[in-house]
PDB file of C-alpha atoms and ligand atoms in Angstrom:
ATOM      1  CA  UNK E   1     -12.891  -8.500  31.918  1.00 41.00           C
ATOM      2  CA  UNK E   2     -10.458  -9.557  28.479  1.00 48.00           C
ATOM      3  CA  UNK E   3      -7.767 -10.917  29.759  1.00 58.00           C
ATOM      4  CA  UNK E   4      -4.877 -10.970  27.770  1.00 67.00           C
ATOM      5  CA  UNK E   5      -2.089 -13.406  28.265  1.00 73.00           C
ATOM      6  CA  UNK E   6       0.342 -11.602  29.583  1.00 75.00           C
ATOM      7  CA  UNK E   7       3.604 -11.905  27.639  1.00 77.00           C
ATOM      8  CA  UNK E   8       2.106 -11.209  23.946  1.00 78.00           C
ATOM      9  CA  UNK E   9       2.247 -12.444  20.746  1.00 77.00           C
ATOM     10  CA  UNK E  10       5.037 -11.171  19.096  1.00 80.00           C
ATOM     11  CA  UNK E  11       7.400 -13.348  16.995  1.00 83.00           C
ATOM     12  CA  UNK E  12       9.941 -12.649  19.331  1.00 81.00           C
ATOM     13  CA  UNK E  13       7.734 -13.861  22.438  1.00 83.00           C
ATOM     14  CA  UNK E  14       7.082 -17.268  20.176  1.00 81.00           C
ATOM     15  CA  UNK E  15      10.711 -17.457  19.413  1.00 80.00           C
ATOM     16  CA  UNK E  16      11.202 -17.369  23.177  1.00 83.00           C
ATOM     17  CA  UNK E  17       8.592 -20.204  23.411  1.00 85.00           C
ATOM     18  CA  UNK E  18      10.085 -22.358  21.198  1.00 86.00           C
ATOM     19  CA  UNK E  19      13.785 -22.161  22.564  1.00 85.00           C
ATOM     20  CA  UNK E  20      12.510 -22.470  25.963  1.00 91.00           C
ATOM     21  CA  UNK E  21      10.583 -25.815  24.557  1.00 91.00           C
ATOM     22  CA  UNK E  22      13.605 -27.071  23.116  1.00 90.00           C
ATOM     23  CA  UNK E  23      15.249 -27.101  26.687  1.00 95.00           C
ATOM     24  CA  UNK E  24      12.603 -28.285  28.652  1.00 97.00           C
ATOM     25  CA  UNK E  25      10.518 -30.933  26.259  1.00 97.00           C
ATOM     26  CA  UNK E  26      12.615 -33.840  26.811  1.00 97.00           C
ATOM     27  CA  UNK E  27      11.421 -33.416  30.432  1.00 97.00           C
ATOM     28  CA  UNK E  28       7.861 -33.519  29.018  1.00 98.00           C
ATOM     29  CA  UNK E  29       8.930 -36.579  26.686  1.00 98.00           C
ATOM     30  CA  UNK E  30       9.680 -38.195  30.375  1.00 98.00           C
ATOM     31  CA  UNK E  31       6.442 -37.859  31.788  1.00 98.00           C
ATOM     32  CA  UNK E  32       4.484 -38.834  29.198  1.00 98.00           C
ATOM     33  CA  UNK E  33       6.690 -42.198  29.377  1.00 98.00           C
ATOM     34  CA  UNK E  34       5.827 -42.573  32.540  1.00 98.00           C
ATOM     35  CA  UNK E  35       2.226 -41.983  32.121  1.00 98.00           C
ATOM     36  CA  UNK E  36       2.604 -44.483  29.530  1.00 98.00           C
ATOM     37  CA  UNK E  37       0.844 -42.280  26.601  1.00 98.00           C
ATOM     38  CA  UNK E  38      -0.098 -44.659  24.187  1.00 98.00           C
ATOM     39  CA  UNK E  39      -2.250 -44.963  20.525  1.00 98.00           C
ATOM     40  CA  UNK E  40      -5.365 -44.664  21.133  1.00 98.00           C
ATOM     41  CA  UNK E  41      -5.902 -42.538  24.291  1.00 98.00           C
ATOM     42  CA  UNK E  42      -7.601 -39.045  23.713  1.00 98.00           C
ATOM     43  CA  UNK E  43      -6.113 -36.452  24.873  1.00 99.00           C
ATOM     44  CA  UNK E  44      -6.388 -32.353  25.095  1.00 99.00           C
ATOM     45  CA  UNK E  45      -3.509 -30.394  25.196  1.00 98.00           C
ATOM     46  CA  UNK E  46      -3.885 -26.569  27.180  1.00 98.00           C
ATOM     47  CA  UNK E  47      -2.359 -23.577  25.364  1.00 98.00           C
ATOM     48  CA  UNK E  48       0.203 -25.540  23.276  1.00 98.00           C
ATOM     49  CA  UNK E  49       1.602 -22.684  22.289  1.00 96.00           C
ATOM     50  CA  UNK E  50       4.519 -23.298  20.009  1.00 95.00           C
ATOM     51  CA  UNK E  51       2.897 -26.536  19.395  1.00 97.00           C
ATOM     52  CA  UNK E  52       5.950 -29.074  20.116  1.00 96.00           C
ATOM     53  CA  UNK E  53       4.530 -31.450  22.488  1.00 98.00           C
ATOM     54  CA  UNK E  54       1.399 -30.865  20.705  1.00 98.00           C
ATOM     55  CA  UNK E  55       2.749 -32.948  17.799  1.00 98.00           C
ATOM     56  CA  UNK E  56       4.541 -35.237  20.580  1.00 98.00           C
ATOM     57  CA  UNK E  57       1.507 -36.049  21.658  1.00 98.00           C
ATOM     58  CA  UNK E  58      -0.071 -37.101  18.069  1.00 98.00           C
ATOM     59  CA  UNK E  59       2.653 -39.384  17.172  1.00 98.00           C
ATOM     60  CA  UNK E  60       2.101 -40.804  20.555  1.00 98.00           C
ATOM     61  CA  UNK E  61      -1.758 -41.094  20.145  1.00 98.00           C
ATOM     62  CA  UNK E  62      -1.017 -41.970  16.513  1.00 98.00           C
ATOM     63  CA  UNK E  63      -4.199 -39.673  15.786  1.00 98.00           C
ATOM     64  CA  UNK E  64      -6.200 -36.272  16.089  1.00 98.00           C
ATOM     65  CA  UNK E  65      -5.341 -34.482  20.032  1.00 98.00           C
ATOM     66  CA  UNK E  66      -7.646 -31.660  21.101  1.00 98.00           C
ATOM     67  CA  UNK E  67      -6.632 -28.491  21.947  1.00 98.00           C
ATOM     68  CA  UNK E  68      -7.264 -24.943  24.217  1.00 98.00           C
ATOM     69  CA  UNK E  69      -5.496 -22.004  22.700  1.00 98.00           C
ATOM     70  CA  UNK E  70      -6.795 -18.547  23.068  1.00 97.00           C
ATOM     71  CA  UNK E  71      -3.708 -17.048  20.956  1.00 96.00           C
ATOM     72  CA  UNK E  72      -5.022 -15.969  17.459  1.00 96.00           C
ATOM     73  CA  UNK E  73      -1.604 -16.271  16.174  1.00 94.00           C
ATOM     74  CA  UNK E  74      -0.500 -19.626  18.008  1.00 96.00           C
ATOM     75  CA  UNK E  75      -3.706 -21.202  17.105  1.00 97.00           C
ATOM     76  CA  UNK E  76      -3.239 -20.785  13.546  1.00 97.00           C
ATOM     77  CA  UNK E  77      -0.005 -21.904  13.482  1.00 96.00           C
ATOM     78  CA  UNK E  78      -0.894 -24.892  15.746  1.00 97.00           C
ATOM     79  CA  UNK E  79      -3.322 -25.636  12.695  1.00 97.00           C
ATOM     80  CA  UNK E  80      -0.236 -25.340   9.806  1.00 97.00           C
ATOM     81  CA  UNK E  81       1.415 -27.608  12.193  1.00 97.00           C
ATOM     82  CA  UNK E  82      -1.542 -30.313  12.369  1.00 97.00           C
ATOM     83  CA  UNK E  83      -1.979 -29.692   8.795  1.00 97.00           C
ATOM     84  CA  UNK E  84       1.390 -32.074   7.832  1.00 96.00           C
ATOM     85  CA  UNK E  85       1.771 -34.984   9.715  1.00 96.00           C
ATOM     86  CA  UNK E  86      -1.162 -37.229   8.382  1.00 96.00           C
ATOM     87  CA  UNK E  87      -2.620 -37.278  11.847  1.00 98.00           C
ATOM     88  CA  UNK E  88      -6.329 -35.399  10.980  1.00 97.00           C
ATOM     89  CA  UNK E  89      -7.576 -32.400  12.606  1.00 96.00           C
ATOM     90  CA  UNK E  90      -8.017 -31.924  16.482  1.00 98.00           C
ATOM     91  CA  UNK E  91     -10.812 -29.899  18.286  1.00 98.00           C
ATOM     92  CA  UNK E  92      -9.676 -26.522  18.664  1.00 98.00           C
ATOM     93  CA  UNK E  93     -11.000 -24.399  21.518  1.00 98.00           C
ATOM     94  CA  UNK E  94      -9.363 -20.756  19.837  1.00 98.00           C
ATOM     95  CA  UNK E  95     -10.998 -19.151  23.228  1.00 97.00           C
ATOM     96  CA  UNK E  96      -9.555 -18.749  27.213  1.00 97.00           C
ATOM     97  CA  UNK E  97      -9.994 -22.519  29.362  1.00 98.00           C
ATOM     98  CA  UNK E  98     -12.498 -20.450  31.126  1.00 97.00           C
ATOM     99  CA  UNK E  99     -14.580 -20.379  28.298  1.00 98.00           C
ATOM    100  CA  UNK E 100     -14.175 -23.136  26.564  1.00 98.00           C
ATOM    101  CA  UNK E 101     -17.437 -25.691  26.678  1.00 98.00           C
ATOM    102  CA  UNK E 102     -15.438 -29.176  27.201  1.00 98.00           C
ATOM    103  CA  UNK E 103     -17.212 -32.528  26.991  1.00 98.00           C
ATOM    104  CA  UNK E 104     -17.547 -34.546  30.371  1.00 98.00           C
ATOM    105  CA  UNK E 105     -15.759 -37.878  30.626  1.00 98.00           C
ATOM    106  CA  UNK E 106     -13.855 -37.370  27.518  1.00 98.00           C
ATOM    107  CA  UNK E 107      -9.982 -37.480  27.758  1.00 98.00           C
ATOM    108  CA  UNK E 108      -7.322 -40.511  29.026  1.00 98.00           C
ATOM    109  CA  UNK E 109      -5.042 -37.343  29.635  1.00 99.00           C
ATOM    110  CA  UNK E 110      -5.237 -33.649  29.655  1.00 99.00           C
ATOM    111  CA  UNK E 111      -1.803 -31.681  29.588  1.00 99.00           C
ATOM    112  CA  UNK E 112      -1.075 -28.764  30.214  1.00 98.00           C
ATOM    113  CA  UNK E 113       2.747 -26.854  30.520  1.00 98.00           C
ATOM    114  CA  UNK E 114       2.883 -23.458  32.103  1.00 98.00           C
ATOM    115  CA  UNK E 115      -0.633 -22.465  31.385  1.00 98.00           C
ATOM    116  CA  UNK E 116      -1.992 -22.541  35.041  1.00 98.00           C
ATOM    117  CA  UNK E 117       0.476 -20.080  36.347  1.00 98.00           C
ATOM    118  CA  UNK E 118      -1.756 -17.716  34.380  1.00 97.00           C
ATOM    119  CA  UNK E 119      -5.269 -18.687  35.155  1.00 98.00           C
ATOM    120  CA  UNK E 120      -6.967 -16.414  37.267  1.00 96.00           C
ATOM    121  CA  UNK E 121      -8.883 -19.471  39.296  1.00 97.00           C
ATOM    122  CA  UNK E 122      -6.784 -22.678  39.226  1.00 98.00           C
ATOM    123  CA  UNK E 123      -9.246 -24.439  41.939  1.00 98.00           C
ATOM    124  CA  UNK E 124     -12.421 -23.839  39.519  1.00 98.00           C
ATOM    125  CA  UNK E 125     -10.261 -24.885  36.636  1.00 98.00           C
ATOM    126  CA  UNK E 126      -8.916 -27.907  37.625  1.00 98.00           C
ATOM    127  CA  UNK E 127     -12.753 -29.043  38.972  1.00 98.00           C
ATOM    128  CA  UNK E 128     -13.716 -28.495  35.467  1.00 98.00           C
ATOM    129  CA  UNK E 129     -10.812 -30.272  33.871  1.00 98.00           C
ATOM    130  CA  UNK E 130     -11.698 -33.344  36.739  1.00 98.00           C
ATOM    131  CA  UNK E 131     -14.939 -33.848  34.825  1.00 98.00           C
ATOM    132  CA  UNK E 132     -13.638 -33.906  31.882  1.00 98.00           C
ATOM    133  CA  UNK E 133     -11.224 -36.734  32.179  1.00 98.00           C
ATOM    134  CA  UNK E 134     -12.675 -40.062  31.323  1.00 98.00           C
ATOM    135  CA  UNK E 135     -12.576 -42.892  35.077  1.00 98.00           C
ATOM    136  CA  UNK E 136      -9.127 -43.490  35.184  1.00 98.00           C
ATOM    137  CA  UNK E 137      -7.933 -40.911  32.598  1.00 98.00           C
ATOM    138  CA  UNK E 138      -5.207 -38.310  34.119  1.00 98.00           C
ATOM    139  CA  UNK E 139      -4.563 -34.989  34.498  1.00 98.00           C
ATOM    140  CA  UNK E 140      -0.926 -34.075  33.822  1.00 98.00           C
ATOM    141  CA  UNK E 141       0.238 -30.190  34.626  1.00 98.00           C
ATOM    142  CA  UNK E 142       3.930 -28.988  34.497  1.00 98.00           C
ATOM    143  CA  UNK E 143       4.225 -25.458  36.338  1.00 98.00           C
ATOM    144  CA  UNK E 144       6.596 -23.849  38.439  1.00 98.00           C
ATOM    145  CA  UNK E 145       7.287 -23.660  42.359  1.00 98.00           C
ATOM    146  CA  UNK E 146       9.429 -19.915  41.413  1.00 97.00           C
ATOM    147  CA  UNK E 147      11.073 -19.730  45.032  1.00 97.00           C
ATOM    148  CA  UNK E 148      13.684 -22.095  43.442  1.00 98.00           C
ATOM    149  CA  UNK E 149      14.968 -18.752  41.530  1.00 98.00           C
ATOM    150  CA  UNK E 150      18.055 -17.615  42.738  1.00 98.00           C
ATOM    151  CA  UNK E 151      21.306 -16.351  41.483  1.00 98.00           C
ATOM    152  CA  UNK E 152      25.007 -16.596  42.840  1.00 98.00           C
ATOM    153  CA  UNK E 153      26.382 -14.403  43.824  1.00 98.00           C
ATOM    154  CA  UNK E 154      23.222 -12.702  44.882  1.00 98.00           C
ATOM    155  CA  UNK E 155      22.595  -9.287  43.517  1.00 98.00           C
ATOM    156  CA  UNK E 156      21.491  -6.675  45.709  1.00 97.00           C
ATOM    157  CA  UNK E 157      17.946  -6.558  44.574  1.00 98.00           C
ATOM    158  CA  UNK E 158      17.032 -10.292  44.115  1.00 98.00           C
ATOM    159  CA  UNK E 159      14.726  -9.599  46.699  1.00 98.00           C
ATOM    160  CA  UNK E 160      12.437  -6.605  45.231  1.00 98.00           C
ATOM    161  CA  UNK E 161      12.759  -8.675  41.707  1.00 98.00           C
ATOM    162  CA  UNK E 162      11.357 -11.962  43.534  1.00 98.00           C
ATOM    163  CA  UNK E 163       8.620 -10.197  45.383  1.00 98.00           C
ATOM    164  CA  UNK E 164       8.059  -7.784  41.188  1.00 98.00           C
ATOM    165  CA  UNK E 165       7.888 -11.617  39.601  1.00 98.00           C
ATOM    166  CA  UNK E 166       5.140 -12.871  41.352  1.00 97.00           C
ATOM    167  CA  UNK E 167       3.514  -9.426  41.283  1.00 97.00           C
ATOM    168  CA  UNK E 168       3.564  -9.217  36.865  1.00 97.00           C
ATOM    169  CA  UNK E 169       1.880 -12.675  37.222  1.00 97.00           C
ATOM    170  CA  UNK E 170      -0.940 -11.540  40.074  1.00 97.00           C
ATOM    171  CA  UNK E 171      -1.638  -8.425  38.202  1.00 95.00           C
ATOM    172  CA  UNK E 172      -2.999 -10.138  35.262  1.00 93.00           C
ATOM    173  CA  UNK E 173      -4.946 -12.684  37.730  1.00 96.00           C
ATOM    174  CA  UNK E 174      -1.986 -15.732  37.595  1.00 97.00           C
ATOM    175  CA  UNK E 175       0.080 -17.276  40.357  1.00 98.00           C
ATOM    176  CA  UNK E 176       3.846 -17.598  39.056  1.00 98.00           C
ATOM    177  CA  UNK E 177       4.267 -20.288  41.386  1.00 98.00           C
ATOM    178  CA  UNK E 178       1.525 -22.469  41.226  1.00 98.00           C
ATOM    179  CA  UNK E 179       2.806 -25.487  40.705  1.00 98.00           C
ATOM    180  CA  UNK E 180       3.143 -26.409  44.561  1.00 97.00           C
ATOM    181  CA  UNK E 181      -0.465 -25.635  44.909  1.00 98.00           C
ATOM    182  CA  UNK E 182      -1.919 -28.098  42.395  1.00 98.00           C
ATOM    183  CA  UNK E 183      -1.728 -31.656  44.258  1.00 98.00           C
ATOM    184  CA  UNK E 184      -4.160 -29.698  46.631  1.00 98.00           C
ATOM    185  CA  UNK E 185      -6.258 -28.405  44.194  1.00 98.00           C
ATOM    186  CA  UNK E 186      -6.359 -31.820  42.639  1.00 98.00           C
ATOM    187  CA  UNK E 187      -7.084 -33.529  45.407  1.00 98.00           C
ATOM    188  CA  UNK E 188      -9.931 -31.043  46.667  1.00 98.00           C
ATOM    189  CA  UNK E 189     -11.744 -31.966  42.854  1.00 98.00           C
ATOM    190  CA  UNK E 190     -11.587 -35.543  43.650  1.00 98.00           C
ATOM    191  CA  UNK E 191      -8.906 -36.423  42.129  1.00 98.00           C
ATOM    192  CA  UNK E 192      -5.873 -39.081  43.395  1.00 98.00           C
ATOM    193  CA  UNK E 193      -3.136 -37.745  43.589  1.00 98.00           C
ATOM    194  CA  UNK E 194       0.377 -39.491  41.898  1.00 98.00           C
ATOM    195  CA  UNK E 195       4.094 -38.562  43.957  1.00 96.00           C
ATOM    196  CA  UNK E 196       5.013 -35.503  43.088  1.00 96.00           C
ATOM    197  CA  UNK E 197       8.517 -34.308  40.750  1.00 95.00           C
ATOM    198  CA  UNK E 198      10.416 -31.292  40.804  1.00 96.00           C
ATOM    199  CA  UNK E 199      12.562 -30.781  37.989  1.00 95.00           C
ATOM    200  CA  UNK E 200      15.452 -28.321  38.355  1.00 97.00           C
ATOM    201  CA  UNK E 201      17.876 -27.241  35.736  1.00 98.00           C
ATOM    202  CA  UNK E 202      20.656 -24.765  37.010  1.00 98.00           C
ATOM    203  CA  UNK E 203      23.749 -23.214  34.644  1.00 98.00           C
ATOM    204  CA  UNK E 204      26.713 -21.230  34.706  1.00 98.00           C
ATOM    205  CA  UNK E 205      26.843 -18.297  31.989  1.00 98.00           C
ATOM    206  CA  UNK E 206      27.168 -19.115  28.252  1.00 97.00           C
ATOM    207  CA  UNK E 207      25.082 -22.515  29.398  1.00 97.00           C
ATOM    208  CA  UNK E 208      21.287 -22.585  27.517  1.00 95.00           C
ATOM    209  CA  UNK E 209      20.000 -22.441  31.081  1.00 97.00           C
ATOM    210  CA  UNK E 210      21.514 -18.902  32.096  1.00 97.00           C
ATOM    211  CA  UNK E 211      20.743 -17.788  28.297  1.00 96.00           C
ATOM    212  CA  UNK E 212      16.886 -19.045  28.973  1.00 96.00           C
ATOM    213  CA  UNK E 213      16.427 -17.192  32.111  1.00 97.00           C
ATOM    214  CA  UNK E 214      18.514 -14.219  30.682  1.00 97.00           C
ATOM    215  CA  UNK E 215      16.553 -13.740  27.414  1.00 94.00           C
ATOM    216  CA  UNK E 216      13.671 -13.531  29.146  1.00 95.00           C
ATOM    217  CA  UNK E 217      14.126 -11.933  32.878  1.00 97.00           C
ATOM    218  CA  UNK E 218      16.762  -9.029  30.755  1.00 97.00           C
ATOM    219  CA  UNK E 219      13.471  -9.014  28.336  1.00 94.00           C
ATOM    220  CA  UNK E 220      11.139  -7.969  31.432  1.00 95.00           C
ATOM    221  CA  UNK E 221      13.142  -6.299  33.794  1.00 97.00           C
ATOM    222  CA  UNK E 222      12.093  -2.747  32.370  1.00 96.00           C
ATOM    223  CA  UNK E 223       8.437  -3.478  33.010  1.00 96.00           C
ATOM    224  CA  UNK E 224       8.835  -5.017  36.258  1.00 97.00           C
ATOM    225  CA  UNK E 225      10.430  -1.575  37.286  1.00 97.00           C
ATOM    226  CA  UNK E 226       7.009  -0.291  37.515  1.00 97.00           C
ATOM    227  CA  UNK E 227       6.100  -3.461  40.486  1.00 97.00           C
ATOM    228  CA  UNK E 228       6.839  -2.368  43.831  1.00 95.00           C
ATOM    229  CA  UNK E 229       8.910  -3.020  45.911  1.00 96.00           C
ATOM    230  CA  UNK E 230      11.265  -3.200  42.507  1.00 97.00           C
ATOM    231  CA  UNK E 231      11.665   0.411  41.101  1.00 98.00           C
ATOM    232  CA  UNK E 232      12.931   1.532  37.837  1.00 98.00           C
ATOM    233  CA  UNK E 233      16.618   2.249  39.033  1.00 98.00           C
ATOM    234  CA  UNK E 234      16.487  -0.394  41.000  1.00 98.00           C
ATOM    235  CA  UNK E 235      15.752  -2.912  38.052  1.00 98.00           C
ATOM    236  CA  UNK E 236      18.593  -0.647  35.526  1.00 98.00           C
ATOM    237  CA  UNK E 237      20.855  -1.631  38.751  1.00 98.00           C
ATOM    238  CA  UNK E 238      19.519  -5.111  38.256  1.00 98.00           C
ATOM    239  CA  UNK E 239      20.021  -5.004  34.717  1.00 98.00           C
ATOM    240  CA  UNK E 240      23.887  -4.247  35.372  1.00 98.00           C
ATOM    241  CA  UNK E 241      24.502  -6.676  38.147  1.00 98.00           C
ATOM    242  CA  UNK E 242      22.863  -9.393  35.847  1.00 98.00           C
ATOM    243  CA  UNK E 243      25.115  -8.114  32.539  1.00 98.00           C
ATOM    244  CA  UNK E 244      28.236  -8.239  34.925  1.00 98.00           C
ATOM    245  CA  UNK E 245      27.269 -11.782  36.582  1.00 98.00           C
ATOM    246  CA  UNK E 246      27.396 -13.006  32.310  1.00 98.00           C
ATOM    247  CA  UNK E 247      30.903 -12.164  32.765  1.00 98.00           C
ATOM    248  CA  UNK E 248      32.141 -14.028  35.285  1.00 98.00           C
ATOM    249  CA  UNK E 249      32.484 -17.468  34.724  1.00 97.00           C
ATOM    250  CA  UNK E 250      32.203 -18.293  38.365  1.00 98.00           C
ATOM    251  CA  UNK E 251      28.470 -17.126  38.499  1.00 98.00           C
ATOM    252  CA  UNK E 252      25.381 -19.920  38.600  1.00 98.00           C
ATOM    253  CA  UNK E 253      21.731 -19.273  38.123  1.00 98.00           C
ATOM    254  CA  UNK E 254      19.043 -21.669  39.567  1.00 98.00           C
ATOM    255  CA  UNK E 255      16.069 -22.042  37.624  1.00 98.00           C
ATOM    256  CA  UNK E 256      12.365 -21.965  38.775  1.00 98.00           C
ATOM    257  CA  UNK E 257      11.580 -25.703  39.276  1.00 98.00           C
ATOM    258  CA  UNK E 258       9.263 -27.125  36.940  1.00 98.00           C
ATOM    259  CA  UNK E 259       6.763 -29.396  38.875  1.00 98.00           C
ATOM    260  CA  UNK E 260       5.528 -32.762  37.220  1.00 98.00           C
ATOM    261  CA  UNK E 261       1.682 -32.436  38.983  1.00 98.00           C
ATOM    262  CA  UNK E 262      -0.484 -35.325  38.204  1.00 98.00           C
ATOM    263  CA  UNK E 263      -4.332 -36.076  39.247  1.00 98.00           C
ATOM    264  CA  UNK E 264      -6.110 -39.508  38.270  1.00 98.00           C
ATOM    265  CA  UNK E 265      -9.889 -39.578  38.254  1.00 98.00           C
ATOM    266  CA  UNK E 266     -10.496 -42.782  40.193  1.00 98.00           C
ATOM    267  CA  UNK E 267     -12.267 -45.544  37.953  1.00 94.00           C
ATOM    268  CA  UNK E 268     -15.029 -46.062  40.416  1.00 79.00           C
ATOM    269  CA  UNK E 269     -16.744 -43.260  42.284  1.00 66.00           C
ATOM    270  CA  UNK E 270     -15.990 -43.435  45.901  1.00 57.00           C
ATOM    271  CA  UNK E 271     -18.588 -45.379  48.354  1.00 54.00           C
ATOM    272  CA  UNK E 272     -21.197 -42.774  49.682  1.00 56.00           C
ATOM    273  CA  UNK E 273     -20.314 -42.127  53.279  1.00 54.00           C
ATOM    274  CA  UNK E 274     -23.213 -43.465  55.478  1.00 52.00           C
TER     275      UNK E 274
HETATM  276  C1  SAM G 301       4.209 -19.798  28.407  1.00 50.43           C
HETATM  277  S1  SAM G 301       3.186 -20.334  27.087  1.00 50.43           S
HETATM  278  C2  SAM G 301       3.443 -22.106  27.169  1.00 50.43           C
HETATM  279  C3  SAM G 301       3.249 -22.759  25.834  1.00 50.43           C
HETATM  280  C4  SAM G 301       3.426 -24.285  25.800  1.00 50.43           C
HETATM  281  N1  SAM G 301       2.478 -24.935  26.685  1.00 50.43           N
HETATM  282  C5  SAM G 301       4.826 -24.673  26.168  1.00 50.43           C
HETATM  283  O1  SAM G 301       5.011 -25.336  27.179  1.00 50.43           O
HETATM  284  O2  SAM G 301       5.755 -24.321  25.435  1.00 50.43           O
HETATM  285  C6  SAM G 301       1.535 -20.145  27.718  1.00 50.43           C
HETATM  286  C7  SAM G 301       0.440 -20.670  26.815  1.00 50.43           C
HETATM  287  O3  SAM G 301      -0.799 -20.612  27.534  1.00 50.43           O
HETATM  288  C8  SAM G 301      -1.774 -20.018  26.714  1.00 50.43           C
HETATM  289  N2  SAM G 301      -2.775 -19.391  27.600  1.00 50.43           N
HETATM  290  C9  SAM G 301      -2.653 -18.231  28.274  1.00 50.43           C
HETATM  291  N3  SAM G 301      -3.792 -17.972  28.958  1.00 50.43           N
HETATM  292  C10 SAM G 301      -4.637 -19.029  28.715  1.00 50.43           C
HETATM  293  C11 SAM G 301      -5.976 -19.337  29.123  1.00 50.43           C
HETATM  294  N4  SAM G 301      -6.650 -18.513  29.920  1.00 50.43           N
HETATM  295  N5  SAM G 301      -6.544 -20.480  28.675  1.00 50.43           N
HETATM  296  C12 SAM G 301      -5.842 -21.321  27.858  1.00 50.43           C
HETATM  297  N6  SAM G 301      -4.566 -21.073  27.436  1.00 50.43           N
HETATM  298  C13 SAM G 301      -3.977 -19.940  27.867  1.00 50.43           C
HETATM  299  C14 SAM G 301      -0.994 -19.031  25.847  1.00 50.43           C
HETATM  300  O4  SAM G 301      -1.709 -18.630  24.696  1.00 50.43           O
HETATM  301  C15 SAM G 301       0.239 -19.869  25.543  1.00 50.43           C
HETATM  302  O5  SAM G 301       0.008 -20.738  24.471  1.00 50.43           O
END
């Protein structure tokens, strides 16, 4: 079946992406200092996107990084982009991970941010990626553990939007929370696993944190009417609770946390077991 990703296209959607980028990539920036990113290292990027860390990652590699991104519209832009910094061309993948034919024992890193909370089989996917990686090279995802999500005061149906959330993502095959489940999934493809980070941004209103989560949960709520247990007066309730919340400078929303979720394929095979 086409899958499509989820939260379109639209210039508004990519406007989203890139304020949203602009709030979270120094956290990005952080881990790849502390993977120690260097010139040199190859690297593949998963649905860029926006394309910020993709450049991040060039003038960190001082050279070409290879990329999966099934958007028509964000891979052509991700090309404009690669087109001006004197850095060359990267592979592009313009196709779904799924379907993408990657070399084996290629990359020092592969990074992905909020992709995998929209791939319909993480497990298979991160096996795949696990081959990929050169010995020693690391796989670096940043997704979200959503039960962090709260706001306070709590409205009346925070519950029924929690339980509609994960529901939009599990409809079109994703896990909106599958950041917790990746060291596992790592693991279970071989791979060592590094200590795991949260990172978790909260804000009162008029703060870029409430306007990130407002822009886009206001920007949703109407469809997630549809999800049960939510209901369409129950999400134009929502709607007002959240508008009136804006107002009152007392009120504090708690992001998602983003997860820092990183795999190492170990530079030796391990010894066969007798
Ligand atoms: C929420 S955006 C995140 C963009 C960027 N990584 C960032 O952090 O700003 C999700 C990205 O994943 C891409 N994507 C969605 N489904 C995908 C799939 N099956 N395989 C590869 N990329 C996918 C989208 O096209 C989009 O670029």
């Amino acid at each position: 079946m086409e899958r499509r990703y989820p939260l379109g296209e639209s210039r508004r959607e990519a406007a989203r992406l890139r304020a949203q980028a602009h709030l979270w990539d120094p956290e990005s920036r952080g881990l790849f200092d502390r993977l120690g990113v260097r010139r040199g290292w190859r690297v593949l990027e998963l649905g860029p996107g926006q394309g910020s860390l993709h450049l991040e990652l060039r003038r960190r590699v001082r050279g070409p990084v290879d990329a999966v991104e099934p958007s028509p519209a964000f891979a052509a832009r991700l090309k404009r982009l690669c087109a001006r910094d004197g850095f060359g061309p990267g592979r592009l993948w313009a196709e779904r991970l799924e379907d993408a034919r990657l070399p084996d024992g290629a990359y020092d890193l592969i990074f992905a941010r909020w992709v995998f909370l929209f791939l319909p089989d993480p497990a298979a996917r991160v096996r795949r990626l696990a081959r990929a990686l050169k010995p020693g090279g690391v796989l670096a995802v940043q997704d979200y553990h959503r039960e962090t999500l709260e706001m306070i005061p709590r409205p009346r149906d925070w519950d029924d939007f929690l339980a509609a959330d994960r529901a939009f993502f599990a409809a079109a095959g994703g896990d909106a929370s599958v950041g917790g489940r990746l060291p596992g999934l790592m693991r279970a493809a071989g791979l060592e696993v590094l200590p795991l980070a949260a990172r978790l941004k909260s804000g009162a209103p008029g703060s870029p944190v409430w306007e990130w989560l407002s822009s886009y949960f206001l920007g949703v709520l109407g469809r997630y009417g549809s999800l049960r247990p939510l209901t369409p007066a129950k999400s134009a309730r929502l709607a007002r609770a959240w508008r009136a919340a804006a107002r009152d400078r007392t009120s504090l929303i708690v992001a998602p946390a983003v997860l820092d979720a990183v795999g190492r394929r170990p530079r030796r095979a391990p010894a066969a077991r007798p």
